[in-house]
GROMACS .gro file of C-alpha atoms in nm:
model
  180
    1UNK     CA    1   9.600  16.539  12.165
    2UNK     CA    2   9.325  16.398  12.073
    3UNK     CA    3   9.143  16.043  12.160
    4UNK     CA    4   8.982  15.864  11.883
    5UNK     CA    5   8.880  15.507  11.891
    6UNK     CA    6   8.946  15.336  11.527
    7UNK     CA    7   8.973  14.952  11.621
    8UNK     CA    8   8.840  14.775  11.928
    9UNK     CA    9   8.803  14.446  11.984
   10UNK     CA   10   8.420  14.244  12.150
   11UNK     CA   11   8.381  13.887  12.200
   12UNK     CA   12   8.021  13.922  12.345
   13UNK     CA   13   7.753  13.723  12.180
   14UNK     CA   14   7.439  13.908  12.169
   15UNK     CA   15   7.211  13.698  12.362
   16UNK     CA   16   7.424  13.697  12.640
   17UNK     CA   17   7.485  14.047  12.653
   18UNK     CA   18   7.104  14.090  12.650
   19UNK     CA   19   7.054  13.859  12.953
   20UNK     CA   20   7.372  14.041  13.106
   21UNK     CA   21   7.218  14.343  13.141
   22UNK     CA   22   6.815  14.241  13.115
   23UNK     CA   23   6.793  14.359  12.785
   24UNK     CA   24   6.555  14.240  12.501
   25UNK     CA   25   6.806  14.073  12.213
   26UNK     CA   26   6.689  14.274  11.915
   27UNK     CA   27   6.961  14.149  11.676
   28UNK     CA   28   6.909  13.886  11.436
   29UNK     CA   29   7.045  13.539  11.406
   30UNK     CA   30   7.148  13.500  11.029
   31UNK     CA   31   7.428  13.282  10.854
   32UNK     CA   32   7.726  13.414  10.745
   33UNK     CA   33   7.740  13.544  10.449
   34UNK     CA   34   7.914  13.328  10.171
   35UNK     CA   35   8.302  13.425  10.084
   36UNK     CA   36   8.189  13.478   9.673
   37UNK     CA   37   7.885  13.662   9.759
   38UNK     CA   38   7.920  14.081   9.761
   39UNK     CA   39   7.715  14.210  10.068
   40UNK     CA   40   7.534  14.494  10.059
   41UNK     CA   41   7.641  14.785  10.368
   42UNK     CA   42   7.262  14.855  10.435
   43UNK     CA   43   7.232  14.448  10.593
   44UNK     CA   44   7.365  14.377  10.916
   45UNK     CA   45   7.626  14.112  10.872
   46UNK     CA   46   7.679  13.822  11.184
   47UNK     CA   47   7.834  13.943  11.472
   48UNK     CA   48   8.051  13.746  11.668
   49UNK     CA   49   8.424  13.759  11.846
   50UNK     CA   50   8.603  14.050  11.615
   51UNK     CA   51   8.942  14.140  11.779
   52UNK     CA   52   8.998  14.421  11.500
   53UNK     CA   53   8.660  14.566  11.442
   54UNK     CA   54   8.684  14.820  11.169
   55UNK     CA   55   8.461  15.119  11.084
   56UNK     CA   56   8.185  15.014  10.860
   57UNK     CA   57   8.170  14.690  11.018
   58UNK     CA   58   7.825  14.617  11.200
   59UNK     CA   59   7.856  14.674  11.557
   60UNK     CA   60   7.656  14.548  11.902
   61UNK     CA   61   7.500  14.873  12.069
   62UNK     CA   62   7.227  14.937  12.371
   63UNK     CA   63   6.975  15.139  12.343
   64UNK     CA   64   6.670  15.196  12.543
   65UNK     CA   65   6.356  15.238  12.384
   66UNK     CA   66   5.992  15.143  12.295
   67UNK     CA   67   5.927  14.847  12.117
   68UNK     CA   68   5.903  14.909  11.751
   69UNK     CA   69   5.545  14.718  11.738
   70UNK     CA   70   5.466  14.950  12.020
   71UNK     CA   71   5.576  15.291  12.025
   72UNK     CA   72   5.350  15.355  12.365
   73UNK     CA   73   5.509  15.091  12.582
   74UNK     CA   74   5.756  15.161  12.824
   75UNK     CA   75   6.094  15.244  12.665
   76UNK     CA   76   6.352  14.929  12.838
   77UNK     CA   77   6.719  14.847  12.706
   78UNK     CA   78   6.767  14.693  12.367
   79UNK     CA   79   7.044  14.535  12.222
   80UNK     CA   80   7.060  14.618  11.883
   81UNK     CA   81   7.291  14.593  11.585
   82UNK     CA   82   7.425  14.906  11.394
   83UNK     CA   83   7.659  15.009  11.129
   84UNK     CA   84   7.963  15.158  11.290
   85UNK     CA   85   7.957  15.443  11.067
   86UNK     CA   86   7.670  15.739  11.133
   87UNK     CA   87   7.468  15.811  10.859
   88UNK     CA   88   7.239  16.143  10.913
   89UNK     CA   89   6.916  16.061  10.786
   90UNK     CA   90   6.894  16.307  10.561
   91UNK     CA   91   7.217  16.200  10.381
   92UNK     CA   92   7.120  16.080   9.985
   93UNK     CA   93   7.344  15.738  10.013
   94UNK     CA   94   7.477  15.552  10.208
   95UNK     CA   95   7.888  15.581  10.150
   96UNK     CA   96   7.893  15.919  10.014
   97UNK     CA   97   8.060  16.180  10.218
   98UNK     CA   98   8.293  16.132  10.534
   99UNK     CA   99   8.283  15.852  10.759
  100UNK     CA  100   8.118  15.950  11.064
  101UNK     CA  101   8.231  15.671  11.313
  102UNK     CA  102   8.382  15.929  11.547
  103UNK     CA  103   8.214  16.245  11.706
  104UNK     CA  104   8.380  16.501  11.944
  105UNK     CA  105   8.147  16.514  12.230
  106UNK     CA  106   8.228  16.842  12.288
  107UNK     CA  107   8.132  16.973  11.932
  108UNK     CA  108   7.882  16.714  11.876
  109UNK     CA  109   7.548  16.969  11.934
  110UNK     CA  110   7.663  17.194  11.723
  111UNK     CA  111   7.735  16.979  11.419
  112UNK     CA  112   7.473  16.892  11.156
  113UNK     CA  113   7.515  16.540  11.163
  114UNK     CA  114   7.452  16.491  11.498
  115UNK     CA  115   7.255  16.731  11.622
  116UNK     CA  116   6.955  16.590  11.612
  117UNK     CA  117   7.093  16.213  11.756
  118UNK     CA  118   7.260  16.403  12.052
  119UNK     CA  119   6.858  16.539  12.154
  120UNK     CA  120   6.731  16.184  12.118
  121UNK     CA  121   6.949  15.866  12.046
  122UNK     CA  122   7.195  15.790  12.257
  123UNK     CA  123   7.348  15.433  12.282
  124UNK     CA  124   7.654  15.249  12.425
  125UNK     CA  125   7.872  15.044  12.236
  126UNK     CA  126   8.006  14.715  12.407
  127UNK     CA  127   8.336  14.635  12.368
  128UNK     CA  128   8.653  14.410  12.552
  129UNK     CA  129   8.923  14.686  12.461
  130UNK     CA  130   9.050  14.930  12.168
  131UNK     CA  131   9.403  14.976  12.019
  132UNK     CA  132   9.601  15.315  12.080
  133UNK     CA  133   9.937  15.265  11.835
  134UNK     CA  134  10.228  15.392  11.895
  135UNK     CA  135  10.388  15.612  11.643
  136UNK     CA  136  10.812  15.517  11.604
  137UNK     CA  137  11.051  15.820  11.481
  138UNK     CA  138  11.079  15.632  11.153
  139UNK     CA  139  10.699  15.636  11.114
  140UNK     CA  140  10.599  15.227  11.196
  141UNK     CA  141  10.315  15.217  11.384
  142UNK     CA  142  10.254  14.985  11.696
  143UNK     CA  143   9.916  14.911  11.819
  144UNK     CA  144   9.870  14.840  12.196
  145UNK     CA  145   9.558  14.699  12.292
  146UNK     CA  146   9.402  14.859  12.592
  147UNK     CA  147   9.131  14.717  12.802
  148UNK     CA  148   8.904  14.753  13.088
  149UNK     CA  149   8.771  14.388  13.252
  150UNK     CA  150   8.475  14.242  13.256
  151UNK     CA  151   8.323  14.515  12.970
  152UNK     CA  152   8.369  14.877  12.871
  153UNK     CA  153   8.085  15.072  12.748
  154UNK     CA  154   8.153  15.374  12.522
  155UNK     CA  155   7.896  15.634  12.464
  156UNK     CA  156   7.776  15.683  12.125
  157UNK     CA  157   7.549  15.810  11.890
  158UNK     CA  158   7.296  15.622  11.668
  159UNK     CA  159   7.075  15.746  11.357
  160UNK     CA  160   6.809  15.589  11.115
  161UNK     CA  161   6.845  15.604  10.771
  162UNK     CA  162   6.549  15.519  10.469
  163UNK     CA  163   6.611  15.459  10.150
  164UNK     CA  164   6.233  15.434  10.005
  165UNK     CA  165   6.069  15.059  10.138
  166UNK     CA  166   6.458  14.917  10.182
  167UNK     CA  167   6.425  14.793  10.528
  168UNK     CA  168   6.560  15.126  10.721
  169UNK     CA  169   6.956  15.136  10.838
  170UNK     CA  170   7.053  15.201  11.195
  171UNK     CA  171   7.392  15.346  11.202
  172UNK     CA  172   7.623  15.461  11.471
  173UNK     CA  173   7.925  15.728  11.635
  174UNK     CA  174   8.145  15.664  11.897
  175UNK     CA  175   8.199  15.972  12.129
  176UNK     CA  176   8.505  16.069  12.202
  177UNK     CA  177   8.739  16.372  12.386
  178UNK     CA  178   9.069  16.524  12.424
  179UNK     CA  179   9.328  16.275  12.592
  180UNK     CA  180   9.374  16.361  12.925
   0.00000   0.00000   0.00000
């Protein structure tokens, strides 16, 4: 069988998950965006409580590197938001081909679209809990939402994306193995 994590649930504001962990807060304040108003995958949208967090969605991560006005400083954790949804870099747009939001670690090195993030970007994705669903003989589905108190962190993957002087995308993978 095998694990996969497709909905999970984080009620940690970003600030406070930076001074949680003495992180710098890297993600940015911004309004929500209007109800009428289309938005645009490549911008990070507000990030608050989400009990069903979706892939696509933008996601709280930690990271720990430089300072992006200083790549020679010492690298120190970062809380950062990402699109939960890897995009390689060298992928033409963003939205074409599969959705990447889950990676078999064990496979992970070997595939093209991680390869390079498993040498060098790591991250860990905050969250309160994920839903497992139960699958009935007449085919309903059940979720149950499992959790580990105060916070689980789940290993992931992260990748930068350009799309010519659009402000770059940072996009993430959630590891994840064989149920045991």
């Amino acid at each position: 069988m095998d694990c996969m994590c497709g909905r999970f649930a984080v009620t940690t504001d970003p600030a406070k998950l930076a001074a949680e962990i003495d992180a710098v807060n890297e993600v940015p304040a911004s309004p929500p965006p209007a109800d009428d108003q289309p938005s645009d995958d490549r911008e990070p949208r507000t990030l608050g409580t989400n009990y069903n967090v979706a892939p696509t969605s933008t996601i709280l991560t930690v990271v720990e590197r430089h300072s992006h006005d200083d790549p020679h400083d010492d690298p120190r954790l970062r809380v950062r938001a990402m699109r939960w949804g890897l995009v390689p870099s060298w992928a033409k747009e963003v939205g074409k081909g599969p959705l990447l939001f889950n990676a078999r670690a064990e496979t992970a090195a070997e595939k093209s679209s991680f390869r390079s993030s498993v040498k060098s970007r790591r991250c860990l994705v905050p969250m309160d809990g994920w839903y497992e669903w139960l699958t009935a003989d007449d085919g309903t589905k059940t979720p149950f939402f499992m959790t580990a108190q105060p916070r689980l962190y789940v290993a992931g993957l992260w990748s930068v994306w350009r799309d010519g002087s659009a402000p770059p995308l940072l996009s993430c993978t959630i590891l994840t193995v064989d149920a045991i």
